[in-house]
Short mmCIF file of C-alpha atoms in Angstrom, two decimals:
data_model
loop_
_atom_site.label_atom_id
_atom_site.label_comp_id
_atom_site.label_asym_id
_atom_site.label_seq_id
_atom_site.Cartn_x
_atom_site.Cartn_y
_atom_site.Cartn_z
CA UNK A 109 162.36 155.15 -166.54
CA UNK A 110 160.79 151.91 -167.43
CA UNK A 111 162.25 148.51 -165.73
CA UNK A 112 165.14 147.42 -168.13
CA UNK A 113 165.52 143.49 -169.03
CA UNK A 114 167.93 143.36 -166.40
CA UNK A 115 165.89 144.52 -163.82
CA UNK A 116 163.19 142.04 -165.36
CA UNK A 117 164.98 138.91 -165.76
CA UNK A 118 165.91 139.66 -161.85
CA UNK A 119 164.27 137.35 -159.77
CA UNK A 120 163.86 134.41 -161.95
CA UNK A 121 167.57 134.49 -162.95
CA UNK A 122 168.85 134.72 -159.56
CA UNK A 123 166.30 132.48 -158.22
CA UNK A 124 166.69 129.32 -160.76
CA UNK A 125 170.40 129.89 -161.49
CA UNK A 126 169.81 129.83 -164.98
CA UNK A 127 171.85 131.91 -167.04
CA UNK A 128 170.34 134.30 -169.05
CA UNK A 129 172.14 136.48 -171.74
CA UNK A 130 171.39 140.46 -171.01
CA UNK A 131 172.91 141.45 -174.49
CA UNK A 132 174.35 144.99 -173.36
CA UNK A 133 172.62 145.53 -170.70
CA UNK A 134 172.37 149.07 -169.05
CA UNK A 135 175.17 149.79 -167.19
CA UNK A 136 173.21 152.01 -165.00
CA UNK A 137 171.41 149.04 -163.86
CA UNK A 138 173.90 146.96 -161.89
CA UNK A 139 173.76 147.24 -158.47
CA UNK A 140 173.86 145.15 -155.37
CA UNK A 141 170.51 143.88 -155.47
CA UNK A 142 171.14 142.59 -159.00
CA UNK A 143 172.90 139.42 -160.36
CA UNK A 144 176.92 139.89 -161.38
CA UNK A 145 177.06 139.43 -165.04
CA UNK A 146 180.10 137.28 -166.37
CA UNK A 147 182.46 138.46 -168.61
CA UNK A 148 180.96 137.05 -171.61
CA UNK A 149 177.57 138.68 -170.76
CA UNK A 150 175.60 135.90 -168.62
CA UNK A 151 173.38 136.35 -165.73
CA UNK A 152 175.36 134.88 -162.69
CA UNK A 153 173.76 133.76 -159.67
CA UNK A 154 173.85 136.24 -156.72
CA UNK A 155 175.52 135.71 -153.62
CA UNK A 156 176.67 132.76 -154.00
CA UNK A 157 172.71 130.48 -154.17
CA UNK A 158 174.26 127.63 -156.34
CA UNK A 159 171.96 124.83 -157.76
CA UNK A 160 172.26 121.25 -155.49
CA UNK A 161 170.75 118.37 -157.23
CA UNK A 162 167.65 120.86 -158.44
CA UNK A 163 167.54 122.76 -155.23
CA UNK A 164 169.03 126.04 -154.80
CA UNK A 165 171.09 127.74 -152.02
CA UNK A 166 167.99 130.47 -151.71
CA UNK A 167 165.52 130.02 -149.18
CA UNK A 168 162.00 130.58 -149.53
CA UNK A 169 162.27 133.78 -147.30
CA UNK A 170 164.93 134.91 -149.37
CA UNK A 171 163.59 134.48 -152.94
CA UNK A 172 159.92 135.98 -151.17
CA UNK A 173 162.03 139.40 -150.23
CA UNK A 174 163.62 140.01 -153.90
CA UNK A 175 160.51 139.12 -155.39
CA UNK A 176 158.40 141.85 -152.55
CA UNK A 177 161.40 144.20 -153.62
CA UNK A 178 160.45 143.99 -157.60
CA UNK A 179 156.86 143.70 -157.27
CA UNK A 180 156.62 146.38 -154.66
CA UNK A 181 154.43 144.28 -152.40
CA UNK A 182 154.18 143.01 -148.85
CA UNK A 183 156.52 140.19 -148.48
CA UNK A 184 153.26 138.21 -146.83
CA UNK A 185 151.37 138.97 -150.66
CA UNK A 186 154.65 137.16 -151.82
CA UNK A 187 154.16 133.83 -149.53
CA UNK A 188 150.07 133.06 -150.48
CA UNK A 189 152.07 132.52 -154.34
CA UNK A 190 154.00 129.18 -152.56
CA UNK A 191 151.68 126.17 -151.76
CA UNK A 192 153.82 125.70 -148.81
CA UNK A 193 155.62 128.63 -147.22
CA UNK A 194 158.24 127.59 -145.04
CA UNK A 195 160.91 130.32 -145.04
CA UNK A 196 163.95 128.01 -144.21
CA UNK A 197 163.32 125.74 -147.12
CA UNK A 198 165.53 125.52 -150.41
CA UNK A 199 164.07 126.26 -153.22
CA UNK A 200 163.74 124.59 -156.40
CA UNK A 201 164.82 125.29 -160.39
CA UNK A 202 160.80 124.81 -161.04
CA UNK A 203 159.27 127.24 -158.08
CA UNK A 204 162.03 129.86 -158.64
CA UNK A 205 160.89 129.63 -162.45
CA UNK A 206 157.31 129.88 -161.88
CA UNK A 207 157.88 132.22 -159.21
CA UNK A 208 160.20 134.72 -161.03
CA UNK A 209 158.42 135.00 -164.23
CA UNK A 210 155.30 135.21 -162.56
CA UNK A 211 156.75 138.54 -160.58
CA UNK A 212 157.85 140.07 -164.41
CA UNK A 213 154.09 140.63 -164.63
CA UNK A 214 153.26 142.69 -161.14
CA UNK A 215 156.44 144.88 -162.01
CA UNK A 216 155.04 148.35 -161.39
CA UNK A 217 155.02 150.71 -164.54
CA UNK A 218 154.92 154.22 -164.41
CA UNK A 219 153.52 153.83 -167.85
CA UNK A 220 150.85 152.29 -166.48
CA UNK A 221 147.31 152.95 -168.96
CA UNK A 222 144.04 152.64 -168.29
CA UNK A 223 142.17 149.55 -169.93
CA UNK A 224 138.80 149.01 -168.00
CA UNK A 225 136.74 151.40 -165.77
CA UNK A 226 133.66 149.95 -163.92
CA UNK A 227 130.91 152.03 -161.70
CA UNK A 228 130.71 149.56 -158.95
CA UNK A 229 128.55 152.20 -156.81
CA UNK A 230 127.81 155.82 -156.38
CA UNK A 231 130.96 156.90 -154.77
CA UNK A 232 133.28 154.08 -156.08
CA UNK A 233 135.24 153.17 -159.47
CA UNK A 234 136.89 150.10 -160.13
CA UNK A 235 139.58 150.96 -162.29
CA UNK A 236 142.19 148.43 -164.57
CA UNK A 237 145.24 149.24 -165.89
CA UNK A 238 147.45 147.42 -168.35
CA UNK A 239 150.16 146.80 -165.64
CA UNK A 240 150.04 147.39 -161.53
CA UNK A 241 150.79 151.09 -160.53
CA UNK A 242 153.84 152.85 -158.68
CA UNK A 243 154.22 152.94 -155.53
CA UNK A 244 154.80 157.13 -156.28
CA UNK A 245 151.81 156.94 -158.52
CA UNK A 246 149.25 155.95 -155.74
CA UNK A 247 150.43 158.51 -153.43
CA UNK A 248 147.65 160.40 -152.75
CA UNK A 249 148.93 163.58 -153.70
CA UNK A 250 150.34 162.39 -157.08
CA UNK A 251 146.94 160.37 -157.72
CA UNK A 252 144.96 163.85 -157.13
CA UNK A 253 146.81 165.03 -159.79
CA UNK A 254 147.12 161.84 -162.39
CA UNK A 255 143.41 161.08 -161.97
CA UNK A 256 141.44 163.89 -163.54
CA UNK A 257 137.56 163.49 -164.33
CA UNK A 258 135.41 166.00 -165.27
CA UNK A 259 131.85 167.24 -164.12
CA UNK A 260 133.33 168.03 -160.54
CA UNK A 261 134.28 164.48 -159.73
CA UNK A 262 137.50 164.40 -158.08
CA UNK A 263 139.63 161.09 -156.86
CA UNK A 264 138.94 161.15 -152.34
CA UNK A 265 141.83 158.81 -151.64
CA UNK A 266 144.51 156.41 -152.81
CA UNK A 267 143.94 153.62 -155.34
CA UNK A 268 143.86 150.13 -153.53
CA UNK A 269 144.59 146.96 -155.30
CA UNK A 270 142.30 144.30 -155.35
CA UNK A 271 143.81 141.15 -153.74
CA UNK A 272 144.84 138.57 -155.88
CA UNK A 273 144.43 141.47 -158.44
CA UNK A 274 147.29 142.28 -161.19
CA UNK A 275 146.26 145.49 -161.65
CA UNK A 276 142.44 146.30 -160.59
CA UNK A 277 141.94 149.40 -158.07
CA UNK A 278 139.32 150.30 -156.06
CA UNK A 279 139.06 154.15 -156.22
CA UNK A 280 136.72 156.18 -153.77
CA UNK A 281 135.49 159.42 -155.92
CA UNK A 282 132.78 162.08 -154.47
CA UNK A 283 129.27 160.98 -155.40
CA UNK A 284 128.89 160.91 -158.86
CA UNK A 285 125.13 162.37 -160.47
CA UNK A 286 123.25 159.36 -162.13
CA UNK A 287 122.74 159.01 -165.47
CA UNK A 288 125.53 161.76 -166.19
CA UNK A 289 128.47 160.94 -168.11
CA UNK A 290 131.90 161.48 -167.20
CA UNK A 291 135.26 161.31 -168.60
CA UNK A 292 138.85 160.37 -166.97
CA UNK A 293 142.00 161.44 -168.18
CA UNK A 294 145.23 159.49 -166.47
CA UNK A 295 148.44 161.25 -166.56
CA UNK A 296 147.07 163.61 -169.45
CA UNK A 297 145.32 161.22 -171.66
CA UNK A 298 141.99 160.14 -172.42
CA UNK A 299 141.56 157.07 -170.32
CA UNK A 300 137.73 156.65 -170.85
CA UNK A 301 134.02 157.20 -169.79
CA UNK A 302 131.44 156.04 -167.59
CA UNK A 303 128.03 157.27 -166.84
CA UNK A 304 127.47 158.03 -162.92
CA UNK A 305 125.06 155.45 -161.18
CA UNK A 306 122.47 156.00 -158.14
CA UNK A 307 123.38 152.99 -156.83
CA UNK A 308 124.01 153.04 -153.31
CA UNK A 309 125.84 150.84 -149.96
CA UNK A 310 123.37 149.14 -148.26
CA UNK A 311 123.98 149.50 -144.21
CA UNK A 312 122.02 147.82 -141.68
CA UNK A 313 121.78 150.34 -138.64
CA UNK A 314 122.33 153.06 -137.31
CA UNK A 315 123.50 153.46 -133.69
CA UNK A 316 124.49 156.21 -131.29
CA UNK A 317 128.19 155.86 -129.80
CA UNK A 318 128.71 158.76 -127.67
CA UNK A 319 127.11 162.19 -127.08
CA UNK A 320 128.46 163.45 -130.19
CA UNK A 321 129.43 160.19 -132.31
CA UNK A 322 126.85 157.36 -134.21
CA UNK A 323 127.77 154.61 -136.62
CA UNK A 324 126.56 152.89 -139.60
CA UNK A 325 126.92 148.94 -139.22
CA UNK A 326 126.73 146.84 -142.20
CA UNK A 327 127.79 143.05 -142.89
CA UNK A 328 129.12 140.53 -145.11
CA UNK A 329 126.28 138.30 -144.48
CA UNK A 330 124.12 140.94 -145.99
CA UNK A 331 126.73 140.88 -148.96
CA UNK A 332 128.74 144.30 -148.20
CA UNK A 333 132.52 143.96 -147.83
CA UNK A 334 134.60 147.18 -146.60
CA UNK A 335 137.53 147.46 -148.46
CA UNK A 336 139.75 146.88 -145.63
CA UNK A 337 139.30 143.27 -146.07
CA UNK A 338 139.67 143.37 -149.50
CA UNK A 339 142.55 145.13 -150.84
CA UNK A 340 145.92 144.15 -150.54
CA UNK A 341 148.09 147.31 -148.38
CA UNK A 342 145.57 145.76 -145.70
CA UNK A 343 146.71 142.10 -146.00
CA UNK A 344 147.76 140.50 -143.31
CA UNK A 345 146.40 142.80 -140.49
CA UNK A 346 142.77 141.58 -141.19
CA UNK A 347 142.79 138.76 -138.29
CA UNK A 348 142.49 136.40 -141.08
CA UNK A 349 139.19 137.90 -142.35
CA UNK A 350 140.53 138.81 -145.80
CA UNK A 351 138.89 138.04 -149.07
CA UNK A 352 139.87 137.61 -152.33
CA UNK A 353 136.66 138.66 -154.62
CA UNK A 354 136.83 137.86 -158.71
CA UNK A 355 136.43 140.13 -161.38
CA UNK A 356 132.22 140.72 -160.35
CA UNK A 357 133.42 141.01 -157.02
CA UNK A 358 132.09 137.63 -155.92
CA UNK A 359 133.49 135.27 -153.59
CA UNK A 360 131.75 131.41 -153.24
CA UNK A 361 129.20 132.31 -155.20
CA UNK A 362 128.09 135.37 -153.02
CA UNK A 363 128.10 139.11 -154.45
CA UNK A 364 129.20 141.99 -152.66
CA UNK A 365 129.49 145.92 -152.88
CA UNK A 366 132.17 147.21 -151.37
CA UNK A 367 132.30 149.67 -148.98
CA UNK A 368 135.56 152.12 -150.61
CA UNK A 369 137.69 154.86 -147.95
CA UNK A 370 135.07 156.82 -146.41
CA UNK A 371 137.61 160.04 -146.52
CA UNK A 372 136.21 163.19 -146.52
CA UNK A 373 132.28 162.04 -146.78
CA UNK A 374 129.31 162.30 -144.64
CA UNK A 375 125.85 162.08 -143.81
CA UNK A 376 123.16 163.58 -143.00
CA UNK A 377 121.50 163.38 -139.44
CA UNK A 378 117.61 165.02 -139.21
CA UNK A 379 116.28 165.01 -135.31
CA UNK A 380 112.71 164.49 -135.73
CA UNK A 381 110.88 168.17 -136.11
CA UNK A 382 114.51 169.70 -136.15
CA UNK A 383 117.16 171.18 -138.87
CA UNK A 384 119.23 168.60 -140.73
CA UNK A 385 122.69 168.27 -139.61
CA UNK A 386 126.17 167.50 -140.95
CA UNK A 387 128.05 164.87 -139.73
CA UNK A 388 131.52 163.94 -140.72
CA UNK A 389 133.39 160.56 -141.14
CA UNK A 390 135.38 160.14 -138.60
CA UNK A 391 138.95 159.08 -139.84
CA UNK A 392 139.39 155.16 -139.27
CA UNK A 393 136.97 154.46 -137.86
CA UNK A 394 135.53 152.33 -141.02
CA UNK A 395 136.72 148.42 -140.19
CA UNK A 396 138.22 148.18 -136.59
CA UNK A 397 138.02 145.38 -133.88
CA UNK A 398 136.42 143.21 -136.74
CA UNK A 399 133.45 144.97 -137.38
CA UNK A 400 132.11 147.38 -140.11
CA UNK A 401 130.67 150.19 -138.39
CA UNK A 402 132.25 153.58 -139.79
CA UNK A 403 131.79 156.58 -137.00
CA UNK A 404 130.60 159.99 -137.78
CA UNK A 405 130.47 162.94 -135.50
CA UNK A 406 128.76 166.26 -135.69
CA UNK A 407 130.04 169.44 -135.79
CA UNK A 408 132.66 170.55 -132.37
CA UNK A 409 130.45 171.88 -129.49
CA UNK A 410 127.52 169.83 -130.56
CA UNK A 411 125.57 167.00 -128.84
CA UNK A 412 122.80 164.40 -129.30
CA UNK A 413 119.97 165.70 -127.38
CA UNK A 414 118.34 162.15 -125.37
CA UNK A 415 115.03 161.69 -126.33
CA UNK A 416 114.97 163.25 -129.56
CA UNK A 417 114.84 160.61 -132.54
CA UNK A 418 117.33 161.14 -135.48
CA UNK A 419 117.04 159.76 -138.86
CA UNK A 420 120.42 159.16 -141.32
CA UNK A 421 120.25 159.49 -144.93
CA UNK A 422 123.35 159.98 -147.57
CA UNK A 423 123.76 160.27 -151.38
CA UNK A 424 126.36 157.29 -151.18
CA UNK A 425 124.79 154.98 -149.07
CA UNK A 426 121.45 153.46 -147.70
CA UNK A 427 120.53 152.71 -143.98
CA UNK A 428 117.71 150.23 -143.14
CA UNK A 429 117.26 150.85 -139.63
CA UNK A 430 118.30 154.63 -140.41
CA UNK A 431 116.53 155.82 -137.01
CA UNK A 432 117.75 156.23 -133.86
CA UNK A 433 116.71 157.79 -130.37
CA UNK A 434 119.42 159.68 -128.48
CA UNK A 435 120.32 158.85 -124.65
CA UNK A 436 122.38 159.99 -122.35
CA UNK A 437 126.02 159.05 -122.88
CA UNK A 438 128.94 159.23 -120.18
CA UNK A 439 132.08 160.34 -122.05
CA UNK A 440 134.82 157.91 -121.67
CA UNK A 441 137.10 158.45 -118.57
CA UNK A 442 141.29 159.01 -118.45
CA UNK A 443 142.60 157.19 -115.87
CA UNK A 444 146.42 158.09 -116.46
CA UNK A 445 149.13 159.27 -118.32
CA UNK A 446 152.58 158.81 -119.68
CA UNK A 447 155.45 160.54 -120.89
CA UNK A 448 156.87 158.09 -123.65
CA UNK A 449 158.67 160.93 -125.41
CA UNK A 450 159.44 164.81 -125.75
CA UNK A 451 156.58 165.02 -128.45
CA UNK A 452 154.27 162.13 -127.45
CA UNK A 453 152.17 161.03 -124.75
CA UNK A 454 149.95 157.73 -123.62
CA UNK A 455 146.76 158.33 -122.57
CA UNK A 456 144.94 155.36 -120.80
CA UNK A 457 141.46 154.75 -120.43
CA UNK A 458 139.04 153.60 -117.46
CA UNK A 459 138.03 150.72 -120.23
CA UNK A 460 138.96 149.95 -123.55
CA UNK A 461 136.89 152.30 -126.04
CA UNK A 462 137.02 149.94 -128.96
CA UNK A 463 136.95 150.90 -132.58
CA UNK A 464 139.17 153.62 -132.71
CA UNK A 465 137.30 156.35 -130.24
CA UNK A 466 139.92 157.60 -129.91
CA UNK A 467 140.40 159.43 -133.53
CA UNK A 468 139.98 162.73 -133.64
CA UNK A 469 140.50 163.31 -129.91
CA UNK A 470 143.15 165.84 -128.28
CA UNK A 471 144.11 166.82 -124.92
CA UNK A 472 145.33 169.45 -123.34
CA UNK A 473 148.83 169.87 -121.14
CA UNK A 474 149.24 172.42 -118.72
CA UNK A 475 152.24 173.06 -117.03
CA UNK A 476 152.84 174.99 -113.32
CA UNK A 477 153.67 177.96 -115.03
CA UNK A 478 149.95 177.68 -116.59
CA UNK A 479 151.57 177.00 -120.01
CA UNK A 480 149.91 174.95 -122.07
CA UNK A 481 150.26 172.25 -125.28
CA UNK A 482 148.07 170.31 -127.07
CA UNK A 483 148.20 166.81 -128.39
CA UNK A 484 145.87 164.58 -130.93
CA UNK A 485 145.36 161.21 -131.09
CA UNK A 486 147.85 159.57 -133.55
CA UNK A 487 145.43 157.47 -135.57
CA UNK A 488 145.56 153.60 -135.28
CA UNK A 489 147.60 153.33 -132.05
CA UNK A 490 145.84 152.19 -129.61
CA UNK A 491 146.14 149.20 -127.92
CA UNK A 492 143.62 148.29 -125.81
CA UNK A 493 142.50 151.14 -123.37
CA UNK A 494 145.72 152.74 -124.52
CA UNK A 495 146.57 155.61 -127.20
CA UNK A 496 149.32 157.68 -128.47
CA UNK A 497 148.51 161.26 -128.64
CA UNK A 498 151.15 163.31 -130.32
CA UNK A 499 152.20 167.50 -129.84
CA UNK A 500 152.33 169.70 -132.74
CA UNK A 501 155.35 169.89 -134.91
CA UNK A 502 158.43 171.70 -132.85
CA UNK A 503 156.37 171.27 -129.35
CA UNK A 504 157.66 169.19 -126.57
CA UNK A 505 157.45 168.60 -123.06
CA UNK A 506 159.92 169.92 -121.04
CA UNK A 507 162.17 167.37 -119.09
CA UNK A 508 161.46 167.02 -115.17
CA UNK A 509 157.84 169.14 -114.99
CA UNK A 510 154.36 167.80 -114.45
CA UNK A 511 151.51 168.75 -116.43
CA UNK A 512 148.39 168.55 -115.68
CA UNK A 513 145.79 165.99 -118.35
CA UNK A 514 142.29 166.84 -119.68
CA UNK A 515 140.53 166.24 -122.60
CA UNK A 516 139.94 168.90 -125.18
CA UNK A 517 135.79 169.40 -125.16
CA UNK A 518 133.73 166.66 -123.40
CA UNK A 519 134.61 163.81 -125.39
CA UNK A 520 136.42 162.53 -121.74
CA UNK A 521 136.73 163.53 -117.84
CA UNK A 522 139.02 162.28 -115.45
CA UNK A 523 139.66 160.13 -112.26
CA UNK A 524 140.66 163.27 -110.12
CA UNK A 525 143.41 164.93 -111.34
CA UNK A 526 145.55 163.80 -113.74
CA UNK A 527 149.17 164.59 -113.42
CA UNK A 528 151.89 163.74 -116.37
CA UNK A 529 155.64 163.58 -115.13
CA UNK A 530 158.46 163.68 -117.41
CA UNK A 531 161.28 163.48 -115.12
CA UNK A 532 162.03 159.82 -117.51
CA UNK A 533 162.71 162.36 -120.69
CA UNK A 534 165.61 163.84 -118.72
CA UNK A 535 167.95 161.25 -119.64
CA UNK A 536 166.10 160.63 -123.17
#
């Protein structure tokens, strides 16, 4: 159902105290996180946040959390619209105003259409719509489904909005064929072509992780931006390295491609005088501990042989220093183990692995009884040397045995045995 003038007028109305005839509204749409309207059909003021000599009773925090509630954004998106963000302060008629009305235009539509699609590189759209999308609507499920292109392109993950963006998305697709032309259909109607471009990522180098991982580094200084840093469901959690790019994705005066979600791509890894091999993204691993430097892994049960050389090339992206020579690697080393509940474990490390090693990683619990349960690494928790790895839905560990820890394959070893007691998860 579309957002009725009530649920419109909203913010501003409660913000600024003004009152604002609703003609009829919807009865359907009162509720408790909408102004009482009087009996003669005026928008009252909500709990109570009476004008004071052009302030109003609302705080700055408070006005920023109805407005994050309309808009369906992060209440931190809300704050960069106030000069001065101080959540304590009143509020005045003039920012409520400006605030309120300028909310009415990030209201999500379900109605969303289509009104601009750029080919920003070969494995990324940049797609504008005539007013922000759902919350539902970039679900990734429900956006495999409303974005449909033809030619075998397909929609890899979610639509991110650009920040500072209305309603401009960055959407990864598989690599498109140049020169072809494709068509897009949005919820079942024609929402425009584009013709498919070879142009590719530029990445610096190429670099060997572990004995079965490498990464692909690339920088800003070399004008290549992951979208991490530039879309806003990542705001806030970028250390302050955000960016806000413009319409030809520039920022002072510098261009940049963007690096979109790496989900389900790869690469392909050639040892000199050998058989080319697949190697997979390895889920967020893309922009961690402030770097750019995606992982990919090959197939289980296979290693980097030290001293061969291995080149990387890829349909979506372009490596420099694409060559690297294998070494030995040690695997990383679990020092300990916690119960922290029925269906979740920490696992602690010798050292800190850094950017997200950690993904894609299980290991294996074995009980006296010679029982045993898995558990994977619960992407994006770790914290420092420590991760969560989680059991399969409906296993847990039973209350007041030990298991014994070790890694599943040789991504790890351990500091003599490693025991796991959950004697706490009695009481739990």
């Amino acid at each position: 159902m579309k957002k009725t003038l009530l649920q419109l007028l909203t913010v501003s109305a409660v913000a600024a105290s003004v009152m604002l005839p609703l003609n009829a509204a919807p009865a359907a749409a009162q509720s408790a996180k909408t102004p009482a309207v009087s009996a003669n059909g005026d928008l009252s003021p909500a709990g109570g946040h009476h004008s004071d000599h052009g302030r109003l009773m609302l705080t700055q925090q408070e006005l920023v959390s109805r407005i994050a509630q309309l808009t369906e954004k992060k209440p931190l998106v809300i704050q960069q619209w106030l000069k001065n963000y101080e959540p304590g302060a009143r509020v005045t008629k003039g920012e409520a105003a400006r605030l309120g009305f300028k909310a009415i235009a990030h209201i999500p539509s379900e109605h969303a259409a289509v009104t601009d699609i750029k080919v920003l590189s070969a494995a990324t759209l940049e797609i504008t719509f005539d007013s922000p999308l759902t919350a539902a609507d970039v679900n990734l499920d429900k956006a495999k489904t409303n974005f449909q292109f033809d030619n075998g392109m397909t929609i890899r993950n979610v639509p991110q909005l650009k920040n500072g963006a209305r309603s401009t998305y960055v959407v990864p697709v598989t690599v498109q064929q140049p020169g072809k032309t494709y068509s897009l259909t949005y919820k079942g109607k024609a929402a425009g072509k584009f013709t498919g471009s070879a142009h590719t990522v530029k990445l610096a180098t190429a670099r060997q992780v572990t004995a079965d991982t490498f990464e692909l580094e690339s920088f800003r200084k070399d004008g290549v931006v992951d979208y991490g840093y530039v879309v806003e469901s990542y705001f806030g959690t970028r250390g302050g390295l955000e960016m806000y790019l413009n319409d030809r994705n520039a920022s002072g005066g510098k261009s940049y491609d963007i690096i979109s979600s790496l989900r389900d791509m790869s690469v392909t890894l050639t040892p000199e005088g050998g058989q080319p091999i697949r190697a997979a993204y390895v889920p967020y691993t893309q922009a961690t501990d402030d770097r750019q430097a995606p992982k990919f892994r090959l197939p289980a049960g296979q290693t980097l042989t030290p001293g061969v050389t291995y080149k990387v090339t890829a349909d979506w992206a372009t490596v420099t220093e694409a060559s690297f020579t294998a070494r030995s690697a040690a695997p990383l080393v679990i020092a300990s183990a916690k119960a922290v509940s029925p269906a979740s474990v920490d696992i602690t490390l010798a050292a800190d692995p850094r950017d997200e090693l950690f993904s894609g990683r299980s290991v294996e619990l074995t009980d006296g009884d010679g029982k045993k349960l898995t558990a994977v690494y619960k992407v994006t928790s770790r914290k420092g040397a420590v991760g969560t790895f989680e059991l399969a839905a409906g296993a847990q560990l039973s209350p007041g045995k030990s298991y014994t820890v070790t890694a599943v394959g040789s991504w790890a070893t351990q500091q003599g045995k490693i025991s796991l007691n959950t004697d706490a998860l009695k009481n739990s």
